[in-house]
mmCIF file of C-alpha atoms in Angstrom:
data_model
loop_
_atom_site.group_PDB
_atom_site.id
_atom_site.type_symbol
_atom_site.label_atom_id
_atom_site.label_comp_id
_atom_site.label_asym_id
_atom_site.label_seq_id
_atom_site.Cartn_x
_atom_site.Cartn_y
_atom_site.Cartn_z
ATOM 1 C CA MET A 1039 -33.599 -72.829 175.147
ATOM 2 C CA ASN A 1040 -35.546 -72.608 171.955
ATOM 3 C CA ALA A 1041 -33.029 -70.565 170.638
ATOM 4 C CA PRO A 1042 -32.669 -71.444 166.404
ATOM 5 C CA LEU A 1043 -29.048 -71.957 167.561
ATOM 6 C CA ALA A 1044 -29.583 -74.217 171.111
ATOM 7 C CA PRO A 1045 -27.238 -77.583 170.133
ATOM 8 C CA LEU A 1046 -24.512 -74.453 169.747
ATOM 9 C CA TYR A 1047 -25.075 -73.240 173.686
ATOM 10 C CA ARG A 1048 -25.780 -76.844 174.525
ATOM 11 C CA ALA A 1049 -22.996 -78.280 172.935
ATOM 12 C CA SER A 1050 -20.698 -75.196 174.214
ATOM 13 C CA LEU A 1051 -23.144 -76.568 178.233
ATOM 14 C CA TRP A 1052 -20.930 -79.594 177.994
ATOM 15 C CA LEU A 1053 -18.260 -78.306 177.637
ATOM 16 C CA ALA A 1054 -17.718 -76.397 179.895
ATOM 17 C CA GLY A 1055 -19.099 -78.940 182.614
ATOM 18 C CA LEU A 1056 -16.269 -81.487 181.533
ATOM 19 C CA PHE A 1057 -13.473 -78.453 181.456
ATOM 20 C CA MET A 1058 -15.610 -78.493 185.644
ATOM 21 C CA ILE A 1059 -14.770 -82.257 185.928
ATOM 22 C CA ALA A 1060 -11.007 -81.225 184.815
ATOM 23 C CA MET A 1061 -10.517 -78.156 186.901
ATOM 24 C CA LEU A 1062 -12.131 -80.722 189.640
ATOM 25 C CA ALA A 1063 -9.195 -83.175 189.006
ATOM 26 C CA THR A 1064 -6.570 -81.415 188.454
ATOM 27 C CA ILE A 1065 -6.680 -79.947 192.423
ATOM 28 C CA LEU A 1066 -7.583 -83.458 193.131
ATOM 29 C CA VAL A 1067 -4.944 -85.100 192.064
ATOM 30 C CA SER A 1068 -2.532 -81.571 193.111
ATOM 31 C CA ILE A 1069 -4.571 -82.351 196.722
ATOM 32 C CA ALA A 1070 -3.684 -86.030 196.570
ATOM 33 C CA GLY A 1071 -0.596 -84.920 195.984
ATOM 34 C CA ARG A 1072 0.638 -82.608 198.627
ATOM 35 C CA GLN A 1073 -0.548 -86.073 201.224
ATOM 36 C CA PHE A 1074 1.034 -88.244 199.484
ATOM 37 C CA ASP A 1075 4.269 -86.261 198.424
ATOM 38 C CA PHE A 1076 4.714 -86.438 194.121
ATOM 39 C CA TYR A 1077 4.746 -83.173 191.964
ATOM 40 C CA ILE A 1078 3.234 -83.456 188.992
ATOM 41 C CA ARG A 1079 4.417 -79.219 187.223
ATOM 42 C CA GLY A 1080 1.831 -77.056 185.789
ATOM 43 C CA ILE A 1081 -0.906 -79.034 187.336
ATOM 44 C CA ASP A 1082 -2.148 -75.245 189.131
ATOM 45 C CA SER A 1083 -1.599 -73.450 185.801
ATOM 46 C CA TYR A 1084 -3.857 -76.441 184.054
ATOM 47 C CA ALA A 1085 -6.994 -75.846 186.387
ATOM 48 C CA GLY A 1086 -6.801 -72.044 185.303
ATOM 49 C CA TYR A 1087 -6.646 -72.613 182.120
ATOM 50 C CA PHE A 1088 -9.704 -75.298 182.544
ATOM 51 C CA MET A 1089 -11.207 -73.242 184.664
ATOM 52 C CA ALA A 1090 -11.109 -70.323 182.084
ATOM 53 C CA ALA A 1091 -12.527 -72.324 179.227
ATOM 54 C CA ALA A 1092 -15.012 -73.144 181.582
ATOM 55 C CA SER A 1093 -16.063 -69.486 182.020
ATOM 56 C CA PHE A 1094 -16.402 -68.360 179.191
ATOM 57 C CA LEU A 1095 -17.550 -71.443 177.310
ATOM 58 C CA ALA A 1096 -20.539 -70.580 179.058
ATOM 59 C CA LEU A 1097 -21.964 -67.524 178.573
ATOM 60 C CA ALA A 1098 -23.564 -68.368 175.904
ATOM 61 C CA GLY A 1099 -25.900 -71.454 177.073
ATOM 62 C CA THR A 1100 -27.046 -69.315 180.427
ATOM 63 C CA LEU A 1101 -28.008 -66.015 178.384
ATOM 64 C CA VAL A 1102 -29.901 -67.746 176.118
ATOM 65 C CA GLN A 1103 -31.602 -69.733 179.561
ATOM 66 C CA GLY A 1104 -32.063 -66.069 180.787
ATOM 67 C CA ASP A 1105 -29.177 -66.582 184.106
ATOM 68 C CA HIS A 1106 -26.870 -63.789 183.577
ATOM 69 C CA ILE A 1107 -27.965 -61.014 185.679
ATOM 70 C CA ARG A 1108 -29.511 -58.008 183.611
ATOM 71 C CA VAL A 1109 -29.416 -55.049 185.554
ATOM 72 C CA THR A 1110 -32.998 -53.928 184.634
ATOM 73 C CA LEU A 1111 -32.858 -50.743 186.898
ATOM 74 C CA VAL A 1112 -32.938 -47.958 183.598
ATOM 75 C CA ILE A 1113 -34.633 -50.472 181.425
ATOM 76 C CA GLY A 1114 -37.641 -52.044 184.404
ATOM 77 C CA ARG A 1115 -38.476 -47.617 184.180
ATOM 78 C CA PHE A 1116 -40.151 -48.713 180.739
ATOM 79 C CA THR A 1117 -43.052 -50.137 178.832
ATOM 80 C CA GLY A 1118 -44.072 -50.314 175.379
ATOM 81 C CA ARG A 1119 -42.756 -49.150 172.497
ATOM 82 C CA PRO A 1120 -39.994 -47.609 174.413
ATOM 83 C CA ARG A 1121 -38.881 -50.295 175.816
ATOM 84 C CA ARG A 1122 -38.713 -52.183 173.282
ATOM 85 C CA LYS A 1123 -36.008 -49.988 171.821
ATOM 86 C CA LEU A 1124 -34.000 -49.056 175.068
ATOM 87 C CA GLU A 1125 -34.144 -53.568 174.698
ATOM 88 C CA ILE A 1126 -32.749 -53.332 171.450
ATOM 89 C CA PHE A 1127 -30.395 -50.469 171.938
ATOM 90 C CA TYR A 1128 -28.688 -52.622 174.724
ATOM 91 C CA LEU A 1129 -27.977 -55.733 172.322
ATOM 92 C CA VAL A 1130 -26.354 -53.836 170.143
ATOM 93 C CA LEU A 1131 -24.902 -52.703 173.019
ATOM 94 C CA ALA A 1132 -24.270 -55.433 174.077
ATOM 95 C CA ILE A 1133 -22.939 -56.607 170.680
ATOM 96 C CA ALA A 1134 -20.324 -54.657 170.272
ATOM 97 C CA VAL A 1135 -18.738 -55.503 173.569
ATOM 98 C CA SER A 1136 -18.987 -59.212 173.083
ATOM 99 C CA GLY A 1137 -17.400 -58.830 169.176
ATOM 100 C CA ALA A 1138 -15.980 -56.869 169.670
ATOM 101 C CA PHE A 1139 -14.561 -59.599 172.791
ATOM 102 C CA ALA A 1140 -14.461 -61.857 170.354
ATOM 103 C CA PHE A 1141 -12.459 -60.456 168.247
ATOM 104 C CA TYR A 1142 -9.615 -59.354 170.211
ATOM 105 C CA SER A 1143 -9.784 -63.001 172.120
ATOM 106 C CA VAL A 1144 -9.818 -65.035 169.088
ATOM 107 C CA LYS A 1145 -6.686 -62.175 167.280
ATOM 108 C CA MET A 1146 -4.848 -62.754 171.142
ATOM 109 C CA ALA A 1147 -4.659 -66.754 170.321
ATOM 110 C CA TRP A 1148 -3.563 -66.686 166.761
ATOM 111 C CA TRP A 1149 -0.948 -64.400 167.870
ATOM 112 C CA SER A 1150 0.316 -66.302 170.389
ATOM 113 C CA TRP A 1151 0.161 -69.470 168.375
ATOM 114 C CA LYS A 1152 2.249 -67.224 165.528
ATOM 115 C CA PHE A 1153 4.964 -66.658 168.059
ATOM 116 C CA ASN A 1154 4.485 -69.737 169.607
ATOM 117 C CA ASP A 1155 4.669 -68.133 172.626
ATOM 118 C CA ILE A 1156 4.162 -69.747 175.940
ATOM 119 C CA SER A 1157 3.813 -69.962 179.938
ATOM 120 C CA THR A 1158 6.261 -68.269 181.984
ATOM 121 C CA ALA A 1159 5.622 -70.760 184.843
ATOM 122 C CA ASN A 1160 6.807 -74.076 184.956
ATOM 123 C CA ASP A 1161 3.830 -76.224 182.626
ATOM 124 C CA ALA A 1162 5.534 -74.098 179.656
ATOM 125 C CA THR A 1163 2.140 -74.366 178.288
ATOM 126 C CA PRO A 1164 1.888 -72.686 174.214
ATOM 127 C CA LEU A 1165 -0.338 -70.705 175.489
ATOM 128 C CA TRP A 1166 -2.901 -70.903 172.603
ATOM 129 C CA ILE A 1167 -4.405 -74.049 173.285
ATOM 130 C CA PRO A 1168 -6.005 -71.893 176.865
ATOM 131 C CA GLN A 1169 -6.545 -69.449 175.296
ATOM 132 C CA LEU A 1170 -8.484 -71.287 172.179
ATOM 133 C CA GLY A 1171 -11.237 -72.462 175.138
ATOM 134 C CA MET A 1172 -12.066 -68.097 176.126
ATOM 135 C CA ALA A 1173 -11.330 -67.530 172.390
ATOM 136 C CA LEU A 1174 -13.772 -69.685 171.069
ATOM 137 C CA GLY A 1175 -16.827 -68.713 174.421
ATOM 138 C CA THR A 1176 -16.140 -64.923 173.495
ATOM 139 C CA VAL A 1177 -17.338 -65.949 169.825
ATOM 140 C CA ILE A 1178 -20.396 -67.353 170.573
ATOM 141 C CA PHE A 1179 -21.333 -65.530 173.174
ATOM 142 C CA CYS A 1180 -21.320 -62.702 170.589
ATOM 143 C CA ILE A 1181 -23.082 -65.101 168.476
ATOM 144 C CA ALA A 1182 -25.959 -65.320 170.909
ATOM 145 C CA TYR A 1183 -26.163 -62.287 171.430
ATOM 146 C CA ILE A 1184 -26.474 -61.267 168.055
ATOM 147 C CA GLU A 1185 -29.427 -64.105 167.819
ATOM 148 C CA GLU A 1186 -31.435 -62.618 170.627
ATOM 149 C CA PHE A 1187 -31.317 -58.828 168.207
ATOM 150 C CA VAL A 1188 -32.599 -60.824 165.324
ATOM 151 C CA LEU A 1189 -35.499 -62.851 167.395
ATOM 152 C CA VAL A 1190 -36.484 -59.648 169.408
ATOM 153 C CA LEU A 1191 -36.356 -57.624 165.802
ATOM 154 C CA ARG A 1192 -38.276 -60.845 164.734
ATOM 155 C CA GLY A 1193 -40.946 -59.877 167.746
ATOM 156 C CA LYS A 1194 -40.061 -61.945 169.961
ATOM 157 C CA PRO A 1195 -41.469 -60.674 173.408
ATOM 158 C CA ILE A 1196 -38.665 -58.790 175.520
ATOM 159 C CA SER A 1197 -38.010 -60.501 179.173
ATOM 160 C CA ASP A 1198 -40.298 -60.713 181.316
ATOM 161 C CA GLN A 1199 -38.788 -58.599 184.761
ATOM 162 C CA SER A 1200 -40.918 -59.538 187.696
ATOM 163 C CA ALA A 1201 -39.771 -63.274 186.127
ATOM 164 C CA GLU A 1202 -36.379 -62.670 186.108
ATOM 165 C CA LEU A 1203 -37.528 -61.255 189.549
ATOM 166 C CA ALA A 1204 -38.660 -64.938 190.389
ATOM 167 C CA ARG A 1205 -36.044 -66.797 188.440
ATOM 168 C CA THR A 1206 -33.220 -65.157 191.306
ATOM 169 C CA GLU A 1207 -34.849 -64.850 194.451
#
């Protein structure tokens, strides 16, 4: 990760990893509960909350590392200036989509907090708490796209399709 905001993305990946460990722990406790006849209210819901948080918090770090699957069917047919323009267009589109997703994720968490919305499952968790992981992850994801856009405008080379294919094979 050579991005200027790499520490932010690394921290987000670490948080995602911690949420994955928390998810594993809740699943193991749930399995143990079935074996030893005990039940912790809402443990299945918490596993889902942890999985969602891990997924969203990992978005930015995986984007910056080049681990996202990019559709190069169109871009791969172009070279030079047309390819650069198309890449910039798609980055602007990605910023718009991820920005809208971030905005509405934050808005959803805010409204859940404001109206004291709670889970309908038997855990009765205030929903803004698990929604924070999604909101934070989408905001950092949008920031990563903005940073990528700025770097491309400053002359960062466009990702090489052959290198991407080699990484995914």
